[in-house]
PDB file of C-alpha atoms in Angstrom:
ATOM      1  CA  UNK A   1       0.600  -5.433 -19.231  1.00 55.00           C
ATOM      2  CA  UNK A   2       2.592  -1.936 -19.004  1.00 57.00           C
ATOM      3  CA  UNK A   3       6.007  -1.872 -17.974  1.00 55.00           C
ATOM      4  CA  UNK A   4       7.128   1.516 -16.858  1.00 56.00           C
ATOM      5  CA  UNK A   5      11.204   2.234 -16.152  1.00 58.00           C
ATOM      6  CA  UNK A   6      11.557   4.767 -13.735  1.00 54.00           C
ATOM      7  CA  UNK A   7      14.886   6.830 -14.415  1.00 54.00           C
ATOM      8  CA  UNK A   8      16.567  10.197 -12.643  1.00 52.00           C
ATOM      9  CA  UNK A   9      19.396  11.838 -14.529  1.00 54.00           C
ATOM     10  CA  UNK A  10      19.321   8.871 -16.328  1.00 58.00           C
ATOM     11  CA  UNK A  11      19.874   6.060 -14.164  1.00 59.00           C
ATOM     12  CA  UNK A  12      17.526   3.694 -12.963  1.00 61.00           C
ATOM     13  CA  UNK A  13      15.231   3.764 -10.147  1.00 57.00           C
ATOM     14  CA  UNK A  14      14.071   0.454  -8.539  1.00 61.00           C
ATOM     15  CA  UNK A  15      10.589   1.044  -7.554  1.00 59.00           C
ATOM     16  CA  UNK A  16      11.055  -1.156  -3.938  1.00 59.00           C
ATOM     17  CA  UNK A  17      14.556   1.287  -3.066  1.00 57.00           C
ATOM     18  CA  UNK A  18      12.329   4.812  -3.227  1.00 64.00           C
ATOM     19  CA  UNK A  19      11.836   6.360   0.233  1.00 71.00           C
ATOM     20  CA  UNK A  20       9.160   7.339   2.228  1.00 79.00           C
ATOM     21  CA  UNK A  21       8.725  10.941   2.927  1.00 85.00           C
ATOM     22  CA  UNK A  22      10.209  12.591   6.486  1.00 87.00           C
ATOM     23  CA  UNK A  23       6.415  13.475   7.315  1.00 89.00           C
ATOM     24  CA  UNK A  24       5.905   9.566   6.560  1.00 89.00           C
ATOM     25  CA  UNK A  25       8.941   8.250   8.732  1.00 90.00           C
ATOM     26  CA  UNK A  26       7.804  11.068  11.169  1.00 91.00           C
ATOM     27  CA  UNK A  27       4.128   9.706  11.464  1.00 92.00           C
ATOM     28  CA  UNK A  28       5.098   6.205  11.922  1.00 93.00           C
ATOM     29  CA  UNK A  29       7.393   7.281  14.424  1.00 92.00           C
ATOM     30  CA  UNK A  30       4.653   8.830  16.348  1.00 92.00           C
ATOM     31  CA  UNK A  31       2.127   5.881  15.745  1.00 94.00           C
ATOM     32  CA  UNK A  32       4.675   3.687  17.188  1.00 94.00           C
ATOM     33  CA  UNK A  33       5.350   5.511  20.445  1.00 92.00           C
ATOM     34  CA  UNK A  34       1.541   5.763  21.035  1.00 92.00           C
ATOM     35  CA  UNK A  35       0.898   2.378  20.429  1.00 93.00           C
ATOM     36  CA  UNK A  36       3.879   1.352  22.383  1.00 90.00           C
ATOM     37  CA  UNK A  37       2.413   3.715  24.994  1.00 89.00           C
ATOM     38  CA  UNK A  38      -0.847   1.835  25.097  1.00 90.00           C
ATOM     39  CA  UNK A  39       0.272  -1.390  25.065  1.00 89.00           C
ATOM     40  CA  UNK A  40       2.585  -0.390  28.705  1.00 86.00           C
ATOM     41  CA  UNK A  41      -0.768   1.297  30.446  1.00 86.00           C
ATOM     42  CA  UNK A  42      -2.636  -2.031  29.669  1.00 84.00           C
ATOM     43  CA  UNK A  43       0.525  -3.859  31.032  1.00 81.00           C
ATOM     44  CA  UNK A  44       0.643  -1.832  34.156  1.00 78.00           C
ATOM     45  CA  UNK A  45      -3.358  -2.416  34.285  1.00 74.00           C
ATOM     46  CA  UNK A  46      -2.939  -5.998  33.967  1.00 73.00           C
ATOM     47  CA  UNK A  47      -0.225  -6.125  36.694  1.00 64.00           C
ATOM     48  CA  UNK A  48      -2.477  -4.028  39.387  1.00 58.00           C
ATOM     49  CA  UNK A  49      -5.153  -7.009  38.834  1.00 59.00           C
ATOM     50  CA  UNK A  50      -2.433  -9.918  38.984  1.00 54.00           C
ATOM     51  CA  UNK A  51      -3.038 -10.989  35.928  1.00 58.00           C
ATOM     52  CA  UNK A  52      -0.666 -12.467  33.612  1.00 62.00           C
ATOM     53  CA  UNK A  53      -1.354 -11.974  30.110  1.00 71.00           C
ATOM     54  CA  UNK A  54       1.258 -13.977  27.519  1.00 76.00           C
ATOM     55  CA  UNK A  55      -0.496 -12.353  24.253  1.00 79.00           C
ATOM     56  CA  UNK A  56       0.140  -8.514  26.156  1.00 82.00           C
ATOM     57  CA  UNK A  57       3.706  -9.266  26.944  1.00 82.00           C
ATOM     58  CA  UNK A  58       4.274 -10.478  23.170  1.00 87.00           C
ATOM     59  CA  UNK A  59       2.324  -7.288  21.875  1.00 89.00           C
ATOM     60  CA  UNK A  60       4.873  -5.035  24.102  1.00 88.00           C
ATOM     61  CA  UNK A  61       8.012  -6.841  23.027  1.00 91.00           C
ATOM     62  CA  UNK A  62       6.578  -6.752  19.191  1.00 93.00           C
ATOM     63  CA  UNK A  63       5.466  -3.086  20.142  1.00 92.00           C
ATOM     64  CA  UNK A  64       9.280  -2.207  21.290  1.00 91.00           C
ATOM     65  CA  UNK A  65      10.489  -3.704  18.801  1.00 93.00           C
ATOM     66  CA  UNK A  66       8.612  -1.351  15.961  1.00 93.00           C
ATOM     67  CA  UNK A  67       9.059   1.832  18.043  1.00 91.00           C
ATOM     68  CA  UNK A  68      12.825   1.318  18.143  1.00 88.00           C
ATOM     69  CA  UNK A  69      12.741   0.426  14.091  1.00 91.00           C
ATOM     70  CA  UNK A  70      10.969   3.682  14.053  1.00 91.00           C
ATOM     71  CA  UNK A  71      12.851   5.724  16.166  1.00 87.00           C
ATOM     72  CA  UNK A  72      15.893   4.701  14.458  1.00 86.00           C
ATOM     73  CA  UNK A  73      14.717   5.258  10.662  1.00 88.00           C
ATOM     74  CA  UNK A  74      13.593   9.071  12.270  1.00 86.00           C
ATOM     75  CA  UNK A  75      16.925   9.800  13.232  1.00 82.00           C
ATOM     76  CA  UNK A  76      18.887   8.899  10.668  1.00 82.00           C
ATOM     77  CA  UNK A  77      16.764  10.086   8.257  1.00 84.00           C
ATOM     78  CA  UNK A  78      18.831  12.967   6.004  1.00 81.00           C
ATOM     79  CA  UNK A  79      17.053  15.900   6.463  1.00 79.00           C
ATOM     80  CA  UNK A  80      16.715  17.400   2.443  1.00 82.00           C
ATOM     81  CA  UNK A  81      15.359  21.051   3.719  1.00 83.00           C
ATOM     82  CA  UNK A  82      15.021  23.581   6.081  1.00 83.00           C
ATOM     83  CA  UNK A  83      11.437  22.443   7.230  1.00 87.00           C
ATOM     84  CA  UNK A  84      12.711  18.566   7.150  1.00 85.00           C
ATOM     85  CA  UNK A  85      15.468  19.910   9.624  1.00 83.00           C
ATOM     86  CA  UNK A  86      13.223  21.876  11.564  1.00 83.00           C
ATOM     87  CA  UNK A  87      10.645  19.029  11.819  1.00 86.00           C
ATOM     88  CA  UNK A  88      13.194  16.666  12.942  1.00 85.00           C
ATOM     89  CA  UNK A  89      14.798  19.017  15.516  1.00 82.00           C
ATOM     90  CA  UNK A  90      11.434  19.504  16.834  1.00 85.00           C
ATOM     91  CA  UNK A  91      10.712  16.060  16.905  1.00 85.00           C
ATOM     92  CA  UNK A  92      13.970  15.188  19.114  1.00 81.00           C
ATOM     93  CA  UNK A  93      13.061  18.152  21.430  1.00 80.00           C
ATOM     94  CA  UNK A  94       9.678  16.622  21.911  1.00 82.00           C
ATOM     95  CA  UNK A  95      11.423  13.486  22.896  1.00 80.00           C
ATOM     96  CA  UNK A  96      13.980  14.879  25.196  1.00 77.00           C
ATOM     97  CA  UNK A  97      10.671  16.601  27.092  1.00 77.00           C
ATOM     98  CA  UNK A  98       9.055  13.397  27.436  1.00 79.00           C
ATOM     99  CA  UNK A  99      12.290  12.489  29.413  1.00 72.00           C
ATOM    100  CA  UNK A 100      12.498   9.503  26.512  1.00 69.00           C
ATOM    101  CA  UNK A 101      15.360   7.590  28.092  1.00 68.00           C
ATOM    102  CA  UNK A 102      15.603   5.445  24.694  1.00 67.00           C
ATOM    103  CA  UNK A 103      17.881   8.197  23.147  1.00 69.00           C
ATOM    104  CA  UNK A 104      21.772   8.026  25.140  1.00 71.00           C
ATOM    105  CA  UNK A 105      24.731  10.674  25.203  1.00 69.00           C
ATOM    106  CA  UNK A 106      26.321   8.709  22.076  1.00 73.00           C
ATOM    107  CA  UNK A 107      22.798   8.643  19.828  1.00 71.00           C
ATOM    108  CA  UNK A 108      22.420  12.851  21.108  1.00 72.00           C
ATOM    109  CA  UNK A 109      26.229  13.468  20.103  1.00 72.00           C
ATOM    110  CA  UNK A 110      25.500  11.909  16.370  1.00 71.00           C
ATOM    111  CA  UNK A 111      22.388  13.649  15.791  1.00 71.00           C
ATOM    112  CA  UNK A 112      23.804  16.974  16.883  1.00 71.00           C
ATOM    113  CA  UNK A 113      26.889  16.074  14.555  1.00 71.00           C
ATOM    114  CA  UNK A 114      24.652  15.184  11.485  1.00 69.00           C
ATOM    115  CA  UNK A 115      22.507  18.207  12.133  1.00 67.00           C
ATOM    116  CA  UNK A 116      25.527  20.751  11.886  1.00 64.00           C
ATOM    117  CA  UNK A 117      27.398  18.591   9.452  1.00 59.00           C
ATOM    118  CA  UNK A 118      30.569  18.825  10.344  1.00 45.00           C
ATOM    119  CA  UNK A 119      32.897  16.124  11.482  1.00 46.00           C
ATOM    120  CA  UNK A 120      33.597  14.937  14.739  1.00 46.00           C
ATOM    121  CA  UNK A 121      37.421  16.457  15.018  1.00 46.00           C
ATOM    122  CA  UNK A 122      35.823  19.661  14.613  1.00 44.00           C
ATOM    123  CA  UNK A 123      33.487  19.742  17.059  1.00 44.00           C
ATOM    124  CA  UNK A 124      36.078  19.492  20.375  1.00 46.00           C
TER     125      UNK A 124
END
């Protein structure tokens, strides 16, 4: 068996504390809100037909659930360069054009803040 330490500037890395790529956290982001999208136009199907499906609601809930994990790891994900930044404004954009109503004044403020990095006295 080979045991390999991974070290930057000379301190160690723990191999299950790396993180994913933007592009990564940006694709599951997107996954998320399609499946999530899915699973609410098979709800709303289900719901013209009266039926009642236990195993849909659980897969929206679950669904929610992993967009909002999603969402959240998007956001306040540090953008590292100027196409990080510009994917991740353009991201937000694209959200705020879907009329997303997930993202509030407060989440909008904090983005905006970490985007121009500067603290929160100097911005009023």
């Amino acid at each position: 068996m080979t045991l390999a330490i991974i070290t930057i500037d000379g301190v160690r890395v723990n191999p299950a504390e790396r993180t994913p790529s933007f592009t990564a956290v940006l694709e599951r982001h997107k996954h998320s809100r399609r499946e999530l999208q899915w699973i609410v136009r098979a709800c709303t199907d289900c719901a013209d037909s009266s039926q009642e499906d236990a195993a849909l609601d659980r897969r929206l809930a679950a669904a929610t659930d992993v967009e909002h994990h999603a969402r959240t790891a998007v956001l306040t994900y540090p953008a590292k360069s100027l196409e990080e930044f510009a994917a991740k404004a353009q991201h937000i954009c694209s959200l705020l054009l879907e009329n997303d109503d997930s993202l509030d004044k407060y989440e909008l403020f904090s983005i905006l803040q970490m985007l121009i990095a500067q603290p929160q006295s100097e911005c009023q």
